[in-house]
PDB file of C-alpha atoms and ligand atoms in Angstrom:
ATOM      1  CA  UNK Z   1       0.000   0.000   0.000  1.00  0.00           C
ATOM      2  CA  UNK Z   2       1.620   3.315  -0.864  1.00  0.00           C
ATOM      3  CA  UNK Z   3       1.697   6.175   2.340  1.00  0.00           C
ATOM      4  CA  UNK Z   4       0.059   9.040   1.382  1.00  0.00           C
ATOM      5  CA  UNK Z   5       0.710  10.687   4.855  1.00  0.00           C
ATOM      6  CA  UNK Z   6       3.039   9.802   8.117  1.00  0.00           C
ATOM      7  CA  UNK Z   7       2.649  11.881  11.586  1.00  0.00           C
ATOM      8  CA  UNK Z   8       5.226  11.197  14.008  1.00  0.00           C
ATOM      9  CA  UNK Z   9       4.745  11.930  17.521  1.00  0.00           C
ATOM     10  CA  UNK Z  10       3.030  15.933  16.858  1.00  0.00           C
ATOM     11  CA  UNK Z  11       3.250  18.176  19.379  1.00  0.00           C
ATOM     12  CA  UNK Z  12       0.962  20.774  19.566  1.00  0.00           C
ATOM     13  CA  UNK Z  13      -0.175  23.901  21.756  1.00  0.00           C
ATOM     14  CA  UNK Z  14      -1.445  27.034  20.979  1.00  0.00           C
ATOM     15  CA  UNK Z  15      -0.598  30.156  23.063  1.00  0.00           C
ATOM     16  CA  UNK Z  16      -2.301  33.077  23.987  1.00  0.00           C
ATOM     17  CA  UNK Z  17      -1.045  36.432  26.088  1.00  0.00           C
ATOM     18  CA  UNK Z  18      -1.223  34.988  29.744  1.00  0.00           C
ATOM     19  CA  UNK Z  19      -1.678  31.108  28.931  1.00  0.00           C
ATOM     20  CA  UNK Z  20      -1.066  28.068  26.767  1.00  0.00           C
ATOM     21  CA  UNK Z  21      -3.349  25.363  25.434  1.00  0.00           C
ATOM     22  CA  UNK Z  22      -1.844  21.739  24.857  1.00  0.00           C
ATOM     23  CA  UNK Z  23      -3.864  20.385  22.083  1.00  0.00           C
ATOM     24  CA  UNK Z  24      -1.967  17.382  20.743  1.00  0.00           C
ATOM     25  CA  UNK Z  25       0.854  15.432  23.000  1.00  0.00           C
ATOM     26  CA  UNK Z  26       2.442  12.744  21.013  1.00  0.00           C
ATOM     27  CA  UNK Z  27       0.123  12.449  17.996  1.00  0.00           C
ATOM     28  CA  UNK Z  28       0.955   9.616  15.288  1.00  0.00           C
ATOM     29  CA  UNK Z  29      -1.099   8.343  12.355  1.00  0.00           C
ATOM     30  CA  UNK Z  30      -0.268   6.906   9.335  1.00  0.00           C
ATOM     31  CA  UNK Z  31      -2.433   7.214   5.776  1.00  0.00           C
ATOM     32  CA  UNK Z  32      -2.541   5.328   2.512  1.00  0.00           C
ATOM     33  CA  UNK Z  33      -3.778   5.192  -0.469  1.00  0.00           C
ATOM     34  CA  UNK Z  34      -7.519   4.398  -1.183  1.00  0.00           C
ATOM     35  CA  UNK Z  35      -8.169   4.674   2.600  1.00  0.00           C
ATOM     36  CA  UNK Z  36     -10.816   6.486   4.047  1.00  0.00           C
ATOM     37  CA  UNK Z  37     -10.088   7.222   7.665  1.00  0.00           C
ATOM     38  CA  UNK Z  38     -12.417   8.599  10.131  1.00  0.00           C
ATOM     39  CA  UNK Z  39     -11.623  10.724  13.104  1.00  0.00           C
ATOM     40  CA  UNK Z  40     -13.735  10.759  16.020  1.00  0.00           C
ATOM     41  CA  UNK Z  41     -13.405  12.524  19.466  1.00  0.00           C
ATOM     42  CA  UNK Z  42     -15.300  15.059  21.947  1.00  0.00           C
ATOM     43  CA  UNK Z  43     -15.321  18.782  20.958  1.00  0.00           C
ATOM     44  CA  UNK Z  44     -12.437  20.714  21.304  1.00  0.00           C
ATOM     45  CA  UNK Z  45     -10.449  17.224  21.115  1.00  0.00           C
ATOM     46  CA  UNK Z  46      -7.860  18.785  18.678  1.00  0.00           C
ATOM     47  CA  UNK Z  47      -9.475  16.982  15.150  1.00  0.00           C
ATOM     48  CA  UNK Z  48      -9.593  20.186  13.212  1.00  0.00           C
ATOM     49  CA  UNK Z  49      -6.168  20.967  14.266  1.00  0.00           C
ATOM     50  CA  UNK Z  50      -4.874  17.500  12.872  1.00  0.00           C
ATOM     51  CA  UNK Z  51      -6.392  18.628   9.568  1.00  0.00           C
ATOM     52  CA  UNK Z  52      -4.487  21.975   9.706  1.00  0.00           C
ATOM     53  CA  UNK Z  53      -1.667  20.479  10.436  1.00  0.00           C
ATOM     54  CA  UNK Z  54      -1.795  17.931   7.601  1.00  0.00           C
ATOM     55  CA  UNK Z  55      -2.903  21.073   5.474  1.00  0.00           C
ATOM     56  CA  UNK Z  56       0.277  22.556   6.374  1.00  0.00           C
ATOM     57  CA  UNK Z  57      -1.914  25.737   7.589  1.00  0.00           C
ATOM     58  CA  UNK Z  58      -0.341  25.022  11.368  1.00  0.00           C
ATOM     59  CA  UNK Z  59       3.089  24.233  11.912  1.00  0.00           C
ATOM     60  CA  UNK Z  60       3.896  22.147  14.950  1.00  0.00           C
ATOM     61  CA  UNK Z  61       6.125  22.244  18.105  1.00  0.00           C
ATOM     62  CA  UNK Z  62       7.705  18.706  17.901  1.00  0.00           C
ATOM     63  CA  UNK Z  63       7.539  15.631  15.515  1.00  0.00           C
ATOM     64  CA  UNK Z  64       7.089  15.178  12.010  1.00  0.00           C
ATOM     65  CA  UNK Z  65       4.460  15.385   8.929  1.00  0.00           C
ATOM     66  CA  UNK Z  66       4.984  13.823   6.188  1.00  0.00           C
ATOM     67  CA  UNK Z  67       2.551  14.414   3.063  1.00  0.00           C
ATOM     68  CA  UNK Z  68       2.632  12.752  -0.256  1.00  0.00           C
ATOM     69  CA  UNK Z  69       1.159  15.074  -2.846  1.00  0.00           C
ATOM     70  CA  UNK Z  70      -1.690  17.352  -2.554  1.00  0.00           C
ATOM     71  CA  UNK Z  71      -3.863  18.157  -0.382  1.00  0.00           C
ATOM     72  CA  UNK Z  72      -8.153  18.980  -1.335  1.00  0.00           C
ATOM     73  CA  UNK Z  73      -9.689  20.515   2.299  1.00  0.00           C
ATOM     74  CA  UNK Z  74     -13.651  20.168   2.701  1.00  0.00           C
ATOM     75  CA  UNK Z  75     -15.171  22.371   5.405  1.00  0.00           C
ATOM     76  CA  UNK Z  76     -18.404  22.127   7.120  1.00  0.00           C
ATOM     77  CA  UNK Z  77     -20.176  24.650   5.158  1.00  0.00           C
ATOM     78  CA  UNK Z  78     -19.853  24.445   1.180  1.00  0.00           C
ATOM     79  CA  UNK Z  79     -18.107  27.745   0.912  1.00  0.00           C
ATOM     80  CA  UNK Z  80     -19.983  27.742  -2.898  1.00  0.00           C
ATOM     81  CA  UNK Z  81     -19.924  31.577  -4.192  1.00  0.00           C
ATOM     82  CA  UNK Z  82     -23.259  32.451  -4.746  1.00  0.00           C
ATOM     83  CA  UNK Z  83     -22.471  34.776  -8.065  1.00  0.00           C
ATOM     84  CA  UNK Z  84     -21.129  32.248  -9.620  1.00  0.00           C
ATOM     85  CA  UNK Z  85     -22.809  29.400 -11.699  1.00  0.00           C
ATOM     86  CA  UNK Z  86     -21.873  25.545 -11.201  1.00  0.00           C
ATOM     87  CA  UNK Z  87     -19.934  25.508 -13.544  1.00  0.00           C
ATOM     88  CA  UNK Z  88     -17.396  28.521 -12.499  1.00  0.00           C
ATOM     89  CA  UNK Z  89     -17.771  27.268  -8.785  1.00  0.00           C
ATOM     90  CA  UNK Z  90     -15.958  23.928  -9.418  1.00  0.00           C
ATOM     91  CA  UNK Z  91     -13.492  25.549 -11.309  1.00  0.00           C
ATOM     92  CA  UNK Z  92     -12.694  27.959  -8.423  1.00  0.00           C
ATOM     93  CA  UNK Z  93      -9.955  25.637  -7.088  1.00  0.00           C
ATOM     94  CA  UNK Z  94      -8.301  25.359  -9.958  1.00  0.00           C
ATOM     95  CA  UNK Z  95      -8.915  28.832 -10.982  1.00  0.00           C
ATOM     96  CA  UNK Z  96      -6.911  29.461  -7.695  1.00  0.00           C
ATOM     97  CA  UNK Z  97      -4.035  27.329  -8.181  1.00  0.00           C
ATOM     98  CA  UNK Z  98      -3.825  28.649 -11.813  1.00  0.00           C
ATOM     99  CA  UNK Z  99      -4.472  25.725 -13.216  1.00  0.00           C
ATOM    100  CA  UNK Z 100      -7.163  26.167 -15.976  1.00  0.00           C
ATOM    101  CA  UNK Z 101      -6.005  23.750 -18.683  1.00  0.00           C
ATOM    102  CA  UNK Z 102      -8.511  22.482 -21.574  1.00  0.00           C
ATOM    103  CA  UNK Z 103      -8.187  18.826 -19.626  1.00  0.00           C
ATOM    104  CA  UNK Z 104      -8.511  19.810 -16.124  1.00  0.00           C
ATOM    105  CA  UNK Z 105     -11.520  21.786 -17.220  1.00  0.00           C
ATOM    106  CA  UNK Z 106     -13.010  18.914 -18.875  1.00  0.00           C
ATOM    107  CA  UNK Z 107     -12.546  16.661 -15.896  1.00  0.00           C
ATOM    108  CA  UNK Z 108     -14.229  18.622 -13.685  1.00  0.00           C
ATOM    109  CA  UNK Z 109     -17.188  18.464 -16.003  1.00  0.00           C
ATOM    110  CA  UNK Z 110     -16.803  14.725 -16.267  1.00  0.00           C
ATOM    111  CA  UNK Z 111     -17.442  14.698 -12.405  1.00  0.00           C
ATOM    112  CA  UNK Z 112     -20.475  16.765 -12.493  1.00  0.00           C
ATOM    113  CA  UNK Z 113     -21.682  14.004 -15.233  1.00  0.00           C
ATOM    114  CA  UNK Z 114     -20.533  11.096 -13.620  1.00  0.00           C
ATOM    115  CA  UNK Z 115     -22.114  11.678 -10.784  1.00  0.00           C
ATOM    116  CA  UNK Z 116     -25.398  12.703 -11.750  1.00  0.00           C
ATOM    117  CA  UNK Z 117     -24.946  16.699 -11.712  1.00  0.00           C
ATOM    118  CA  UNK Z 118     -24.429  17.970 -15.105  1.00  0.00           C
ATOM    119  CA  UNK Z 119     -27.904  18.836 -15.544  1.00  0.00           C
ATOM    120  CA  UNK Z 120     -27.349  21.644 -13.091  1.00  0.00           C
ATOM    121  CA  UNK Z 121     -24.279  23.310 -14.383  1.00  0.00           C
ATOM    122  CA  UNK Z 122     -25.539  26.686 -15.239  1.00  0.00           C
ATOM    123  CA  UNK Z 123     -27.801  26.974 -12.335  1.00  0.00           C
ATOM    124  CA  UNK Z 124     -26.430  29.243  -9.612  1.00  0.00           C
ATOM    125  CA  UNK Z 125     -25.934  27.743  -5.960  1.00  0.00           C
ATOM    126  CA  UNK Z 126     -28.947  28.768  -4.041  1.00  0.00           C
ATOM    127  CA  UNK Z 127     -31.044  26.836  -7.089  1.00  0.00           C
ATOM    128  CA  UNK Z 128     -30.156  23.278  -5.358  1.00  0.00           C
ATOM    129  CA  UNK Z 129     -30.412  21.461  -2.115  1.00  0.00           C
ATOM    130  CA  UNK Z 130     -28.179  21.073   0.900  1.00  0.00           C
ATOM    131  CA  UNK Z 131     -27.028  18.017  -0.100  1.00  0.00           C
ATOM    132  CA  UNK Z 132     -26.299  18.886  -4.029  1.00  0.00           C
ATOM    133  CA  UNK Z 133     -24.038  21.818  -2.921  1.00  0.00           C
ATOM    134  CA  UNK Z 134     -21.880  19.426  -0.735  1.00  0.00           C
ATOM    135  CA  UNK Z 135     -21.716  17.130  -3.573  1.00  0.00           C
ATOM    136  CA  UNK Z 136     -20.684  20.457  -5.908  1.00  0.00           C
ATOM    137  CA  UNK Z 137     -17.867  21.090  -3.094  1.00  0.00           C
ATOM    138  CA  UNK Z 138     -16.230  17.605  -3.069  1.00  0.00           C
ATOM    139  CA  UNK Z 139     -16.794  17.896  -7.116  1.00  0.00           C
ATOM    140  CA  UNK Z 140     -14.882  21.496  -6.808  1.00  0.00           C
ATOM    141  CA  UNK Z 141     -12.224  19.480  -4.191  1.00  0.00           C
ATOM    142  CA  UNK Z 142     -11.795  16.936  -6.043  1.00  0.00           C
ATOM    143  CA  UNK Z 143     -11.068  19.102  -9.623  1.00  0.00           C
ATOM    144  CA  UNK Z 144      -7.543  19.626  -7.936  1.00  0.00           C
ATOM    145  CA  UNK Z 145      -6.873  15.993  -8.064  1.00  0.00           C
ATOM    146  CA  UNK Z 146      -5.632  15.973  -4.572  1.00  0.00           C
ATOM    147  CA  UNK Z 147      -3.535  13.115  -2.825  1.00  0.00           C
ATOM    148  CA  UNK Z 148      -4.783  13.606   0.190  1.00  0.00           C
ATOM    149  CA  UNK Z 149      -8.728  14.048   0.773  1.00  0.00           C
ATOM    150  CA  UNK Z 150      -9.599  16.205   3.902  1.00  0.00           C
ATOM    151  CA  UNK Z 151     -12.748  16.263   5.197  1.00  0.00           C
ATOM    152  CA  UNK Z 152     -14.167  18.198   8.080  1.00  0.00           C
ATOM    153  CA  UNK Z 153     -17.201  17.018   9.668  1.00  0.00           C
ATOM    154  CA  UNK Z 154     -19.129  17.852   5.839  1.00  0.00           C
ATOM    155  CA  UNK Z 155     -22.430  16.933   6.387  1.00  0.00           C
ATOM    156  CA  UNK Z 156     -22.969  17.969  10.148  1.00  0.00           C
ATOM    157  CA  UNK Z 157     -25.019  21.357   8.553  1.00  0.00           C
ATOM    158  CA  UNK Z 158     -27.355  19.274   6.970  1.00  0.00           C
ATOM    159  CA  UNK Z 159     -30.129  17.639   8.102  1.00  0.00           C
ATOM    160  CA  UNK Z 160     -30.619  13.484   8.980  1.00  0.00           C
ATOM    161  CA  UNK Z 161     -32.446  12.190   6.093  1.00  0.00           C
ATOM    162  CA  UNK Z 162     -30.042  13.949   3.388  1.00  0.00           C
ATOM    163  CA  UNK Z 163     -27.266  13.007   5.632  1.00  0.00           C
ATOM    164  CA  UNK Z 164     -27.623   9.505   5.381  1.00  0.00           C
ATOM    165  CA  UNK Z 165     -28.378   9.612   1.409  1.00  0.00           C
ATOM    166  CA  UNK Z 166     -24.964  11.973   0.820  1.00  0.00           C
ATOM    167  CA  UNK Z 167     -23.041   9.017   2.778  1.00  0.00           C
ATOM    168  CA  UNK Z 168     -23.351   6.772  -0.112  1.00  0.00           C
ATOM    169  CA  UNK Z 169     -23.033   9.291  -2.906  1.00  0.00           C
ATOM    170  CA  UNK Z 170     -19.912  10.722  -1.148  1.00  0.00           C
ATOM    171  CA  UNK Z 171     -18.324   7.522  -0.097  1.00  0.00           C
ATOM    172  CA  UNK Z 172     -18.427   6.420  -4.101  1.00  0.00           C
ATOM    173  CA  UNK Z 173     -17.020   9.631  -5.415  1.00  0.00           C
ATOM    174  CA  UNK Z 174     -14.000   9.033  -2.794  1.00  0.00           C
ATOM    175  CA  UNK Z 175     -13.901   5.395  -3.421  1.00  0.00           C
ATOM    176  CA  UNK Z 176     -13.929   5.974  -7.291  1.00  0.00           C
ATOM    177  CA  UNK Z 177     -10.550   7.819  -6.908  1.00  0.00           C
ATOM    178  CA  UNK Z 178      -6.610   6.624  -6.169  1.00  0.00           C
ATOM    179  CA  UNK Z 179      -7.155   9.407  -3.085  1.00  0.00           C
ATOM    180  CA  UNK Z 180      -6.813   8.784   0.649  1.00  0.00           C
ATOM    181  CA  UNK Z 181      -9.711  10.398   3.070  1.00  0.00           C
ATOM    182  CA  UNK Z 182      -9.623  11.729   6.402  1.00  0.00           C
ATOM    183  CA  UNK Z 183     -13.182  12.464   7.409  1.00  0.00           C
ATOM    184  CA  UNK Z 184     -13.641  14.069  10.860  1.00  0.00           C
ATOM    185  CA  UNK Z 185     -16.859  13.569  12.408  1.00  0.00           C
ATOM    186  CA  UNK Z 186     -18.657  13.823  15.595  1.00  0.00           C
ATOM    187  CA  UNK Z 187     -21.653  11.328  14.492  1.00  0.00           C
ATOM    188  CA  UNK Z 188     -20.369   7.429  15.247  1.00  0.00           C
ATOM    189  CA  UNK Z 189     -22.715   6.409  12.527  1.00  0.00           C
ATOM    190  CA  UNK Z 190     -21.409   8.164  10.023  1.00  0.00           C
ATOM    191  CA  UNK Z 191     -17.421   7.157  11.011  1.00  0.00           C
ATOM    192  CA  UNK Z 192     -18.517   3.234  10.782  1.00  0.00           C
ATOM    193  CA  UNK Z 193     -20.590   3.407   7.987  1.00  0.00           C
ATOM    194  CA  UNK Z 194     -18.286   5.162   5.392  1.00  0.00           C
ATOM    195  CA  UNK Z 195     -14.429   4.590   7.130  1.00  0.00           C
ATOM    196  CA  UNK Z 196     -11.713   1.768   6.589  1.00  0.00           C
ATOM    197  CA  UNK Z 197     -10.575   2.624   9.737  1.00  0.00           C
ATOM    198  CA  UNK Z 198     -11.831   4.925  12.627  1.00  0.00           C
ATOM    199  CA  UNK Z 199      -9.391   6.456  15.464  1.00  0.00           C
ATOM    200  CA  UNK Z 200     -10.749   7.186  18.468  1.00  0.00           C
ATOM    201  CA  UNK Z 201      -9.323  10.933  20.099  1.00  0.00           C
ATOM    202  CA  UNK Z 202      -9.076  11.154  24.110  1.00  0.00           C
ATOM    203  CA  UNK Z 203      -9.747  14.426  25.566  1.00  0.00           C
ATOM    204  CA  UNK Z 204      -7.449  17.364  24.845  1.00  0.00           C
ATOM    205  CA  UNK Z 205      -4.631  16.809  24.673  1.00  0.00           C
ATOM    206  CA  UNK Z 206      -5.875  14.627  22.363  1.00  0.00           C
ATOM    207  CA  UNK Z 207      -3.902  10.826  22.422  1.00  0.00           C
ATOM    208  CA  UNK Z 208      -5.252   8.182  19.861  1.00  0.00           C
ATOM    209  CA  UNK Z 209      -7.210   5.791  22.261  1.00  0.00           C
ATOM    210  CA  UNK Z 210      -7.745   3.206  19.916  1.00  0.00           C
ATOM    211  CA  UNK Z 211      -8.354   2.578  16.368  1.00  0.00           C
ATOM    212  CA  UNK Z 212     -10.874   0.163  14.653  1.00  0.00           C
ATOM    213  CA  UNK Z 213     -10.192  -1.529  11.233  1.00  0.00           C
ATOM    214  CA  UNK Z 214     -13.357  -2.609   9.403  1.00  0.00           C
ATOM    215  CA  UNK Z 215     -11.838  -3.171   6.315  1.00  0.00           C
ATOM    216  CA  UNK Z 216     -12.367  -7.085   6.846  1.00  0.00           C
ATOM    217  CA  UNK Z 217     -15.482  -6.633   8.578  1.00  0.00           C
ATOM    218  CA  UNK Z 218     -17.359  -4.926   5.589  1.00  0.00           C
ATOM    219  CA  UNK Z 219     -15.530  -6.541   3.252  1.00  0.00           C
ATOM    220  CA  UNK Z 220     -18.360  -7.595   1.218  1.00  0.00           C
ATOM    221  CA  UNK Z 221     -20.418  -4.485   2.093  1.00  0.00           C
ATOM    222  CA  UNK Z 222     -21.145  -2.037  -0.762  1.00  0.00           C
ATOM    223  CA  UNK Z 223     -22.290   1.080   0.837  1.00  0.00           C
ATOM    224  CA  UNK Z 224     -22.856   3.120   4.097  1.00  0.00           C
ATOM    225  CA  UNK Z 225     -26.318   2.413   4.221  1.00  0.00           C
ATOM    226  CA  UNK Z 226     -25.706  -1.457   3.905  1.00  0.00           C
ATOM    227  CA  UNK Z 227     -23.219  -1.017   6.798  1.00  0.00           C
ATOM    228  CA  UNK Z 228     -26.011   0.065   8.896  1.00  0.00           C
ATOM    229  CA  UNK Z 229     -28.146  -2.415   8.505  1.00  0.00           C
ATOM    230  CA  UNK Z 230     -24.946  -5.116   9.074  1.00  0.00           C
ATOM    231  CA  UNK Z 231     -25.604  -7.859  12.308  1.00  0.00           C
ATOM    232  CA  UNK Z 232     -21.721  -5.858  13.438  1.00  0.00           C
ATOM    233  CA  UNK Z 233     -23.286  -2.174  13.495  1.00  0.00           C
ATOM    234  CA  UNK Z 234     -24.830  -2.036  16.649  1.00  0.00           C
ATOM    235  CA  UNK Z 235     -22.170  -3.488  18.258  1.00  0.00           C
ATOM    236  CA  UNK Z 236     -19.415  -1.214  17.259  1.00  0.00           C
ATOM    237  CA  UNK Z 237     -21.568   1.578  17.686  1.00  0.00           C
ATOM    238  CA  UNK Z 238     -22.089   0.812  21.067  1.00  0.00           C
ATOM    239  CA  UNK Z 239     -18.074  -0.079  22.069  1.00  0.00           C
ATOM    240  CA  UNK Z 240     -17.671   3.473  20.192  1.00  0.00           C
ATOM    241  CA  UNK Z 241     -19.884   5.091  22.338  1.00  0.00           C
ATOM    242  CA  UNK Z 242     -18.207   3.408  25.722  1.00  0.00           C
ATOM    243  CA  UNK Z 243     -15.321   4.915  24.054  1.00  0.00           C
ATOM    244  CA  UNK Z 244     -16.113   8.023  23.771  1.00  0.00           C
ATOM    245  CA  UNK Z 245     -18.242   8.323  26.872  1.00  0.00           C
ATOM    246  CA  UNK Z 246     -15.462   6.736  29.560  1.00  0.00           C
ATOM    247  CA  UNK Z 247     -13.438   9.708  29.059  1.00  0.00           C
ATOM    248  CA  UNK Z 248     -10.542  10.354  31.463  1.00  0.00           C
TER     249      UNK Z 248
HETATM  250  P1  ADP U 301     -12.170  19.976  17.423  1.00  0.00           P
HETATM  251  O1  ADP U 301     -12.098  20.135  15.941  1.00  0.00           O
HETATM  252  O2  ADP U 301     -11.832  18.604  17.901  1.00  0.00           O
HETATM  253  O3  ADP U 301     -13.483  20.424  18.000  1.00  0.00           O
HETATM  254  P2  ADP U 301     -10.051  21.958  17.399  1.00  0.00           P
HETATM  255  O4  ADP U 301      -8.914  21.218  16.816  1.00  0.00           O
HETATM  256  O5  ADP U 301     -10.756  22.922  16.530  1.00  0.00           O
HETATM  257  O6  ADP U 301     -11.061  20.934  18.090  1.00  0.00           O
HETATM  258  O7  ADP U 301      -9.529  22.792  18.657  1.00  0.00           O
HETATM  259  C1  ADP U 301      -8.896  22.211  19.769  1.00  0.00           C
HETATM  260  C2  ADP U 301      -8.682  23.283  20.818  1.00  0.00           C
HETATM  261  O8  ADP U 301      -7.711  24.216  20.352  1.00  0.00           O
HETATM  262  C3  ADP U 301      -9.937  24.109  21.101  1.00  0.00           C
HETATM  263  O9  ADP U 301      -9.982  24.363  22.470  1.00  0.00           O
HETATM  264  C4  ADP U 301      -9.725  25.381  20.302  1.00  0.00           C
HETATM  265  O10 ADP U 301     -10.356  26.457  20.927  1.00  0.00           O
HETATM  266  C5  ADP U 301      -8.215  25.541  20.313  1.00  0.00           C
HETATM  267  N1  ADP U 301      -7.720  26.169  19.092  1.00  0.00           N
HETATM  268  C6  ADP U 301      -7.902  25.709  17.824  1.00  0.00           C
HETATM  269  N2  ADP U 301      -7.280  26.494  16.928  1.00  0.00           N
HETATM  270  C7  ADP U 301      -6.682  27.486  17.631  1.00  0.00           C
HETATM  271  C8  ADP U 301      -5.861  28.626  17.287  1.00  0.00           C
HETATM  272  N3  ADP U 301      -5.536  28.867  16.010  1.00  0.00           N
HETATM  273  N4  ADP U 301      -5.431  29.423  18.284  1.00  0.00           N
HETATM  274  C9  ADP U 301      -5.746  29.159  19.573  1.00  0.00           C
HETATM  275  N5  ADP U 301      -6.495  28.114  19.972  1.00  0.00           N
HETATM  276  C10 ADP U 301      -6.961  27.279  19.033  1.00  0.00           C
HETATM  277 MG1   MG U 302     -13.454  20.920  14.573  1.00  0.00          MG
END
């Protein structure tokens, strides 16, 4: 399996005037290709910090990052510019990294198609749903051809139903591409339905407490939504939510 990203014992704490916040002691986590991993932990754990850290937006005290290639970053909210059409909103990444060639163009309009959207390419953002403008953002993300896939908590804005249906279209888009995904979430759900592998955080200073690898489990599970219905579900939602709730 080829490493897409290696962090070796991070050490990180943010400082104000009179104080100082220790965020992550001793952090290490390894990525590969084709990987989705999710990242789970109580607020104020530290998980958006490990994404600005691998986004190289926050340097760190101690350790090392190591990134392979490049790096897409998917917020929250979709961050889609409401002047613009579809079609000059997922070009806006590569607009930015001046990188508007005939054949990036076009595969950013083979994404749209492929997955289902090209029918909406001149409409403007506030013309589609919640969950058509997060797909639009991971099509914009993913225009870049990034490496490295980050993901921060994406679907928490919208609402349970649409959640649950953007789980599957999401987790094919990122399965469809040589990419690996760090998805940080606060919903246990969502981390064992659509994650290879999901690391549990501690408190802050957030320590890995453990890590679960389904990839044998669901082996011969297609989708999120046929996760959840797996005999295995329940119980690894409930040893997830020990985990999480047995905080010390
Ligand atoms: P999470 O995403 O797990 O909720 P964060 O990584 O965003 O947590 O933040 C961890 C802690 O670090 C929080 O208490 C937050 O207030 C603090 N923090 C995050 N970024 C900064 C920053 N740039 N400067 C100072 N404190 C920060
Ligand atoms: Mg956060």
């Amino acid at each position: 399996m080829e490493e897409v990203f290696n962090i070796e014992n991070v050490k990180k704490t943010f400082y104000d005037k009179n104080s100082s916040l220790m965020v992550l002691d001793n952090l290490s986590l390894k990525g590969y290709k084709k990987e989705i991993i999710g990242i789970i932990g109580p607020s104020g754990s530290g998980k958006s910090t490990i994404l600005n850290i691998l986004s190289n937006l926050l340097k760190i005290d101690e350790g090392t990052v190591k990134v392979n290639g490049k790096v897409g970053y998917m917020f929250q909210r979709d961050h889609l510019l409401e002047w613009r059409n579809i079609y000059d909103n997922i070009l806006f990444g590569l607009e930015i990294e001046k990188n508007l060639t005939t054949s990036n163009k076009s595969n950013a309009v083979s994404l749209l198609e492929k997955y289902g959207l090209k029918d909406f390419i001149h409409a403007y953002p506030k013309q589609l749903s919640g969950g058509m403008r997060q797909r639009i953002s991971l099509i914009r993300t993913l225009s870049i051809k990034p490496d490295l896939l980050l993901l921060d908590e994406p679907f928490s804005a919208l609402d349970y139903q649409t959640r649950i249906n953007i789980c599957d279209d999401v987790y094919k888009m990122i399965k469809d591409q040589n990419i690996c995904s760090v998805l940080v979430t606060h919903d246990i759900g969502e981390a064992i339905s659509m994650c290879d592998k999901v690391v549990i955080l501690s408190n802050r200073p957030a320590k890995i407490k453990k890590i679960y690898d389904f990839t044998e489990t669901f082996d011969d599970v297609k989708t999120p939504f046929e996760r959840r219905t797996h005999p295995l579900f329940n119980r690894f939602f409930n040893e997830i939510w020990q985990e999480l709730s047995d905080q010390k």
